[in-house]
Amino acid sequence: MKAEMIAVGTEILLGDIVNTNAQMISLGLDELGIDLFYQTVVGDNPERLREVLDIARRRSDLIITTGGLGPTLDDLTRETIAEAFGKTLVLHKPSLRRITAFFDQIGKDMTQNNVKQAMLPAGCKVLDNDWGTAPGCVFTADGVHVMMLPGPPKECTPMFRTAGMAYLSQLAGGVIVSRRIRIFGMGESAMEDRLHTLMATSTNPTLAPYAKDGECMVRVTAKAHSVQEAQQLLEPAVQQVCDKLGDAVYGVDVDSMEHAVAKLLTEKGLTLSVAESCTGGLLSKRITDVPGASLFYKGGACTYCNEIKQKILGVKQETLEQFTAVSSQTAREMALGIAAVYGTDLGIGITGYAGPDDGEDGTPAGTIYIGISYQGKAQVRRILSPRGRDRARWDAANHALDMILRVAQGRGLV
Amino acid sequence: MKAEMIAVGTEILLGDIVNTNAQMISLGLDELGIDLFYQTVVGDNPERLREVLDIARRRSDLIITTGGLGPTLDDLTRETIAEAFGKTLVLHKPSLRRITAFFDQIGKDMTQNNVKQAMLPAGCKVLDNDWGTAPGCVFTADGVHVMMLPGPPKECTPMFRTAGMAYLSQLAGGVIVSRRIRIFGMGESAMEDRLHTLMATSTNPTLAPYAKDGECMVRVTAKAHSVQEAQQLLEPAVQQVCDKLGDAVYGVDVDSMEHAVAKLLTEKGLTLSVAESCTGGLLSKRITDVPGASLFYKGGACTYCNEIKQKILGVKQETLEQFTAVSSQTAREMALGIAAVYGTDLGIGITGYAGPDDGEDGTPAGTIYIGISYQGKAQVRRILSPRGRDRARWDAANHALDMILRVAQGRGLV
């Protein structure tokens, strides 16, 4: 099956936003074994969209569009596609009820222009939108499958990953099952080096390495006639990858380091609190991204100035004077202090220069100290993350999560 | 002039990398006032690239390609384009000398396949690559301008921003200038309702509405012969939009609500601290996303359990017992408590059920109370954000930032 994607949105052509849906859908199609040959972006213009659709239907079996399903005047994807494929738009009452209920729930009046979001091609399969108002849909016409998804990534991503991919996997024949091995503390090239032979010789399952946001992932994907058969193919391959990567593997089929931390601390019955300076609350935010974090997480303190580090955490004045706020000593006292004040088994203390400016003493931006305390003892790791403020803060939080996993597993830091 | 972009690279279609060059070039063309109507991605496949080029030359005056200029077998852009436009590739000796010198400099032998990077269409203008080996070029054939750039963003970006844009600005004539009006507290459909007539009757400047992450934006764009002339066209249009949207406008040409807060509090010399329960540190993280936040932000406390709300913020036990932790009363005491403990002018207290679960008493997930204290007085806003945990937390932080802006501006809450 030959697929192509069409993103509809003048805001992409103007450079206001990056077309991240393209990568998300590309990865999903790759998992499903569907060949994607073209990605096109076109503006909110019915003539040009029509022309792009006419090109796509001649060369592809599957067209996936994103964007242009909203309530406003320039949202024209639904109407243009229906016309191009000779489909009538009809009111899909369940979708209208969902949209109406949504406005009721948030206590706002629904303006009339929202109704058009529930007008869908006759006979289509509706893809419910649990993350926004505009439903998606998929239909077949003249042998071409057409799937429409909304533009906002927070809606498009979950809709495609659930209902969209489920529909496509039926078209593709057979099943595809993937497992994800997650790695922290080993770079992409080192990882590929260790997996090189395995990757070159594996055909089913296949191995695909990814690097993102300071960590790595290997996706192992098997094609088979049944889920059970796929699982049997996957099992030994996953084991081989884990053996080759050793200590750097922090989880299989876990969503993130914070999910791994939540699972481990809940299982072990350990409690946690965190003190943050340069990360400003990011670590606390990531920990509480996981539902149920209250089972192990008592809370945190963002101590963004020295007086608060002293007052809330009990960091000593002489420590701040002798070593400065950005030092191993301060990180250590922050970690010990927060655990004592919040009464938790584990405590984290993070202090550093996130950037863009270097420290006044010339310490380069990206220098960050991360302390961890456990049962009254503390250890500190120093990192240098020179790729900008956001990345430095993210990396510091990653290291803190890695340290929590290592200490809670009794592995010790490296 | 109608422009379109073609990115050549199977790695984009597989989802391995994001086509960030697309945004970079889109922004540059927008600055130059050149209309970009299409972006296409095609794999390293000469037949499909040829077909895409044939479509592009029929509908566009300017084609910009990225990728496929390297030394390896699958780098086929140069050869395919030359063939499509009837151009002969000839050795460009200065480029070959640059490539040879590059290898000398890094102390490696130049393999023979690197020579083909210096084979360029006869009569083209060469765009030197000071950041890698493959030069770019631009030529005109049959009235179509064709520009080829290398794929790696670290080479493509500086080459396009310097030599590429200099070449194009000669072709374009005229400029485009945009201004962004940012809105919170009014939905996309309500916004469009107010702007409907203005949008329908505006041709220069044009108005384009966007909605993202719980807020809205209107981009006003003028075309003119000079930047000054464009600014003159923009001024009254921006004013009209602001008049129609009134109180919901929180800034013009500001990057985000947190940037607006940082600017306002720094100007006013007001200090801030925040106490977070369900948002878990997100608000603190967003405030400290802005470099220089330490000028007004003292820090925060994530109080993720009742005992810490009492211990750190001084929330009264009877308040928690009588009204529960998720109540207007608790939010109020959190806001007053954090401001008192951290010694700040403004304090925020956020408590609610972020989800996925409802409260034990049946309070629906997404119910969140946000308190703000200023000079010892507090006010509380209650919101209901039913679109999942991440969105509920994001919305609560948005409302907190809105409340800070309103109180610090002396506008009062709505």
PDB file of N, CA and C in Angstrom, chain A residues 90-145:
ATOM      1  N   VAL A  90     -22.980  14.883   5.817  1.00  0.00           N
ATOM      2  CA  VAL A  90     -24.229  14.761   6.574  1.00  0.00           C
ATOM      3  C   VAL A  90     -23.930  14.978   8.053  1.00  0.00           C
ATOM      4  N   LEU A  91     -24.930  15.444   8.768  1.00  0.00           N
ATOM      5  CA  LEU A  91     -24.741  15.695  10.191  1.00  0.00           C
ATOM      6  C   LEU A  91     -24.598  14.369  10.931  1.00  0.00           C
ATOM      7  N   HIS A  92     -23.493  14.234  11.654  1.00  0.00           N
ATOM      8  CA  HIS A  92     -23.280  13.042  12.467  1.00  0.00           C
ATOM      9  C   HIS A  92     -23.718  13.392  13.882  1.00  0.00           C
ATOM     10  N   LYS A  93     -24.936  12.954  14.234  1.00  0.00           N
ATOM     11  CA  LYS A  93     -25.537  13.422  15.488  1.00  0.00           C
ATOM     12  C   LYS A  93     -24.719  13.075  16.731  1.00  0.00           C
ATOM     13  N   PRO A  94     -24.153  11.834  16.817  1.00  0.00           N
ATOM     14  CA  PRO A  94     -23.344  11.552  18.026  1.00  0.00           C
ATOM     15  C   PRO A  94     -22.192  12.547  18.197  1.00  0.00           C
ATOM     16  N   SER A  95     -21.581  12.951  17.066  1.00  0.00           N
ATOM     17  CA  SER A  95     -20.482  13.919  17.175  1.00  0.00           C
ATOM     18  C   SER A  95     -20.994  15.270  17.634  1.00  0.00           C
ATOM     19  N   LEU A  96     -22.149  15.681  17.102  1.00  0.00           N
ATOM     20  CA  LEU A  96     -22.710  16.963  17.541  1.00  0.00           C
ATOM     21  C   LEU A  96     -23.027  16.920  19.038  1.00  0.00           C
ATOM     22  N   ARG A  97     -23.554  15.752  19.486  1.00  0.00           N
ATOM     23  CA  ARG A  97     -23.834  15.623  20.921  1.00  0.00           C
ATOM     24  C   ARG A  97     -22.550  15.730  21.740  1.00  0.00           C
ATOM     25  N   ARG A  98     -21.468  15.131  21.232  1.00  0.00           N
ATOM     26  CA  ARG A  98     -20.174  15.217  21.941  1.00  0.00           C
ATOM     27  C   ARG A  98     -19.713  16.662  22.029  1.00  0.00           C
ATOM     28  N   ILE A  99     -19.846  17.393  20.911  1.00  0.00           N
ATOM     29  CA  ILE A  99     -19.393  18.786  20.876  1.00  0.00           C
ATOM     30  C   ILE A  99     -20.252  19.636  21.822  1.00  0.00           C
ATOM     31  N   THR A 100     -21.575  19.439  21.743  1.00  0.00           N
ATOM     32  CA  THR A 100     -22.489  20.176  22.623  1.00  0.00           C
ATOM     33  C   THR A 100     -22.178  19.882  24.090  1.00  0.00           C
ATOM     34  N   ALA A 101     -21.963  18.587  24.368  1.00  0.00           N
ATOM     35  CA  ALA A 101     -21.668  18.185  25.748  1.00  0.00           C
ATOM     36  C   ALA A 101     -20.369  18.830  26.227  1.00  0.00           C
ATOM     37  N   PHE A 102     -19.422  18.936  25.302  1.00  0.00           N
ATOM     38  CA  PHE A 102     -18.146  19.540  25.655  1.00  0.00           C
ATOM     39  C   PHE A 102     -18.348  20.988  26.116  1.00  0.00           C
ATOM     40  N   PHE A 103     -19.126  21.745  25.340  1.00  0.00           N
ATOM     41  CA  PHE A 103     -19.355  23.145  25.717  1.00  0.00           C
ATOM     42  C   PHE A 103     -20.153  23.240  27.014  1.00  0.00           C
ATOM     43  N   ASP A 104     -21.138  22.332  27.179  1.00  0.00           N
ATOM     44  CA  ASP A 104     -21.885  22.307  28.436  1.00  0.00           C
ATOM     45  C   ASP A 104     -20.941  22.111  29.610  1.00  0.00           C
ATOM     46  N   GLN A 105     -20.032  21.154  29.413  1.00  0.00           N
ATOM     47  CA  GLN A 105     -19.140  20.761  30.486  1.00  0.00           C
ATOM     48  C   GLN A 105     -18.236  21.917  30.914  1.00  0.00           C
ATOM     49  N   ILE A 106     -17.763  22.700  29.923  1.00  0.00           N
ATOM     50  CA  ILE A 106     -16.894  23.820  30.289  1.00  0.00           C
ATOM     51  C   ILE A 106     -17.716  25.066  30.587  1.00  0.00           C
ATOM     52  N   GLY A 107     -19.039  24.937  30.508  1.00  0.00           N
ATOM     53  CA  GLY A 107     -19.905  26.041  30.918  1.00  0.00           C
ATOM     54  C   GLY A 107     -19.883  27.222  29.974  1.00  0.00           C
ATOM     55  N   LYS A 108     -19.678  26.958  28.668  1.00  0.00           N
ATOM     56  CA  LYS A 108     -19.703  28.060  27.710  1.00  0.00           C
ATOM     57  C   LYS A 108     -20.766  27.791  26.650  1.00  0.00           C
ATOM     58  N   ASP A 109     -21.269  28.879  26.057  1.00  0.00           N
ATOM     59  CA  ASP A 109     -22.228  28.709  24.967  1.00  0.00           C
ATOM     60  C   ASP A 109     -21.506  28.230  23.720  1.00  0.00           C
ATOM     61  N   MET A 110     -22.129  27.290  23.030  1.00  0.00           N
ATOM     62  CA  MET A 110     -21.550  26.816  21.777  1.00  0.00           C
ATOM     63  C   MET A 110     -21.998  27.739  20.661  1.00  0.00           C
ATOM     64  N   THR A 111     -21.049  28.379  19.994  1.00  0.00           N
ATOM     65  CA  THR A 111     -21.435  29.215  18.851  1.00  0.00           C
ATOM     66  C   THR A 111     -21.806  28.310  17.679  1.00  0.00           C
ATOM     67  N   GLN A 112     -22.644  28.853  16.778  1.00  0.00           N
ATOM     68  CA  GLN A 112     -23.251  28.044  15.727  1.00  0.00           C
ATOM     69  C   GLN A 112     -22.204  27.437  14.788  1.00  0.00           C
ATOM     70  N   ASN A 113     -21.071  28.144  14.597  1.00  0.00           N
ATOM     71  CA  ASN A 113     -20.060  27.639  13.657  1.00  0.00           C
ATOM     72  C   ASN A 113     -19.441  26.312  14.102  1.00  0.00           C
ATOM     73  N   ASN A 114     -19.671  25.918  15.362  1.00  0.00           N
ATOM     74  CA  ASN A 114     -19.136  24.632  15.809  1.00  0.00           C
ATOM     75  C   ASN A 114     -19.871  23.432  15.203  1.00  0.00           C
ATOM     76  N   VAL A 115     -21.098  23.687  14.748  1.00  0.00           N
ATOM     77  CA  VAL A 115     -21.909  22.578  14.221  1.00  0.00           C
ATOM     78  C   VAL A 115     -21.229  21.921  13.032  1.00  0.00           C
ATOM     79  N   LYS A 116     -20.552  22.741  12.219  1.00  0.00           N
ATOM     80  CA  LYS A 116     -20.001  22.167  10.990  1.00  0.00           C
ATOM     81  C   LYS A 116     -18.942  21.104  11.255  1.00  0.00           C
ATOM     82  N   GLN A 117     -18.394  21.098  12.456  1.00  0.00           N
ATOM     83  CA  GLN A 117     -17.418  20.062  12.788  1.00  0.00           C
ATOM     84  C   GLN A 117     -18.043  18.667  12.812  1.00  0.00           C
ATOM     85  N   ALA A 118     -19.357  18.629  13.006  1.00  0.00           N
ATOM     86  CA  ALA A 118     -20.048  17.329  13.045  1.00  0.00           C
ATOM     87  C   ALA A 118     -20.595  16.937  11.671  1.00  0.00           C
ATOM     88  N   MET A 119     -20.336  17.721  10.631  1.00  0.00           N
ATOM     89  CA  MET A 119     -20.767  17.383   9.266  1.00  0.00           C
ATOM     90  C   MET A 119     -19.695  16.492   8.650  1.00  0.00           C
ATOM     91  N   LEU A 120     -20.020  15.232   8.411  1.00  0.00           N
ATOM     92  CA  LEU A 120     -19.003  14.282   7.956  1.00  0.00           C
ATOM     93  C   LEU A 120     -19.481  13.563   6.701  1.00  0.00           C
ATOM     94  N   PRO A 121     -18.534  13.046   5.885  1.00  0.00           N
ATOM     95  CA  PRO A 121     -18.920  12.378   4.639  1.00  0.00           C
ATOM     96  C   PRO A 121     -19.856  11.199   4.920  1.00  0.00           C
ATOM     97  N   ALA A 122     -20.901  11.101   4.151  1.00  0.00           N
ATOM     98  CA  ALA A 122     -21.873  10.016   4.325  1.00  0.00           C
ATOM     99  C   ALA A 122     -21.155   8.670   4.245  1.00  0.00           C
ATOM    100  N   GLY A 123     -21.458   7.790   5.191  1.00  0.00           N
ATOM    101  CA  GLY A 123     -20.913   6.437   5.146  1.00  0.00           C
ATOM    102  C   GLY A 123     -19.503   6.297   5.673  1.00  0.00           C
ATOM    103  N   CYS A 124     -18.930   7.367   6.202  1.00  0.00           N
ATOM    104  CA  CYS A 124     -17.554   7.264   6.709  1.00  0.00           C
ATOM    105  C   CYS A 124     -17.532   6.579   8.071  1.00  0.00           C
ATOM    106  N   LYS A 125     -16.350   6.094   8.450  1.00  0.00           N
ATOM    107  CA  LYS A 125     -16.159   5.662   9.833  1.00  0.00           C
ATOM    108  C   LYS A 125     -15.655   6.868  10.617  1.00  0.00           C
ATOM    109  N   VAL A 126     -16.343   7.186  11.707  1.00  0.00           N
ATOM    110  CA  VAL A 126     -15.974   8.363  12.493  1.00  0.00           C
ATOM    111  C   VAL A 126     -14.879   7.998  13.499  1.00  0.00           C
ATOM    112  N   LEU A 127     -13.877   8.854  13.598  1.00  0.00           N
ATOM    113  CA  LEU A 127     -12.836   8.666  14.615  1.00  0.00           C
ATOM    114  C   LEU A 127     -13.104   9.687  15.718  1.00  0.00           C
ATOM    115  N   ASP A 128     -13.580   9.212  16.861  1.00  0.00           N
ATOM    116  CA  ASP A 128     -13.948  10.129  17.945  1.00  0.00           C
ATOM    117  C   ASP A 128     -12.739  10.911  18.445  1.00  0.00           C
ATOM    118  N   ASN A 129     -13.005  12.149  18.814  1.00  0.00           N
ATOM    119  CA  ASN A 129     -11.956  13.009  19.357  1.00  0.00           C
ATOM    120  C   ASN A 129     -12.210  13.210  20.851  1.00  0.00           C
ATOM    121  N   ASP A 130     -11.457  12.506  21.680  1.00  0.00           N
ATOM    122  CA  ASP A 130     -11.607  12.654  23.130  1.00  0.00           C
ATOM    123  C   ASP A 130     -10.718  13.765  23.678  1.00  0.00           C
ATOM    124  N   TRP A 131     -10.025  14.459  22.801  1.00  0.00           N
ATOM    125  CA  TRP A 131      -9.045  15.457  23.242  1.00  0.00           C
ATOM    126  C   TRP A 131      -9.368  16.854  22.728  1.00  0.00           C
ATOM    127  N   GLY A 132     -10.477  16.998  22.011  1.00  0.00           N
ATOM    128  CA  GLY A 132     -10.869  18.292  21.465  1.00  0.00           C
ATOM    129  C   GLY A 132     -12.246  18.161  20.852  1.00  0.00           C
ATOM    130  N   THR A 133     -12.629  19.081  19.969  1.00  0.00           N
ATOM    131  CA  THR A 133     -14.001  19.041  19.459  1.00  0.00           C
ATOM    132  C   THR A 133     -14.151  18.373  18.096  1.00  0.00           C
ATOM    133  N   ALA A 134     -13.201  18.596  17.159  1.00  0.00           N
ATOM    134  CA  ALA A 134     -13.401  18.119  15.784  1.00  0.00           C
ATOM    135  C   ALA A 134     -13.145  16.619  15.672  1.00  0.00           C
ATOM    136  N   PRO A 135     -14.164  15.827  15.277  1.00  0.00           N
ATOM    137  CA  PRO A 135     -13.906  14.407  15.060  1.00  0.00           C
ATOM    138  C   PRO A 135     -13.107  14.204  13.771  1.00  0.00           C
ATOM    139  N   GLY A 136     -12.421  13.077  13.674  1.00  0.00           N
ATOM    140  CA  GLY A 136     -11.804  12.671  12.422  1.00  0.00           C
ATOM    141  C   GLY A 136     -12.690  11.656  11.743  1.00  0.00           C
ATOM    142  N   CYS A 137     -12.256  11.181  10.582  1.00  0.00           N
ATOM    143  CA  CYS A 137     -13.044  10.151   9.912  1.00  0.00           C
ATOM    144  C   CYS A 137     -12.195   9.477   8.853  1.00  0.00           C
ATOM    145  N   VAL A 138     -12.691   8.349   8.343  1.00  0.00           N
ATOM    146  CA  VAL A 138     -11.992   7.662   7.268  1.00  0.00           C
ATOM    147  C   VAL A 138     -13.049   7.038   6.357  1.00  0.00           C
ATOM    148  N   PHE A 139     -12.793   7.111   5.040  1.00  0.00           N
ATOM    149  CA  PHE A 139     -13.715   6.496   4.086  1.00  0.00           C
ATOM    150  C   PHE A 139     -12.910   5.992   2.897  1.00  0.00           C
ATOM    151  N   THR A 140     -13.556   5.200   2.062  1.00  0.00           N
ATOM    152  CA  THR A 140     -12.909   4.694   0.857  1.00  0.00           C
ATOM    153  C   THR A 140     -13.716   5.154  -0.353  1.00  0.00           C
ATOM    154  N   ALA A 141     -13.013   5.664  -1.359  1.00  0.00           N
ATOM    155  CA  ALA A 141     -13.694   6.087  -2.583  1.00  0.00           C
ATOM    156  C   ALA A 141     -12.764   5.807  -3.755  1.00  0.00           C
ATOM    157  N   ASP A 142     -13.303   5.208  -4.816  1.00  0.00           N
ATOM    158  CA  ASP A 142     -12.509   4.877  -6.005  1.00  0.00           C
ATOM    159  C   ASP A 142     -11.233   4.111  -5.623  1.00  0.00           C
ATOM    160  N   GLY A 143     -11.320   3.239  -4.633  1.00  0.00           N
ATOM    161  CA  GLY A 143     -10.161   2.433  -4.257  1.00  0.00           C
ATOM    162  C   GLY A 143      -9.118   3.166  -3.434  1.00  0.00           C
ATOM    163  N   VAL A 144      -9.395   4.406  -3.078  1.00  0.00           N
ATOM    164  CA  VAL A 144      -8.434   5.166  -2.264  1.00  0.00           C
ATOM    165  C   VAL A 144      -9.011   5.335  -0.855  1.00  0.00           C
ATOM    166  N   HIS A 145      -8.206   5.030   0.152  1.00  0.00           N
ATOM    167  CA  HIS A 145      -8.613   5.256   1.534  1.00  0.00           C
ATOM    168  C   HIS A 145      -8.222   6.677   1.931  1.00  0.00           C
TER     169      HIS A 145
END
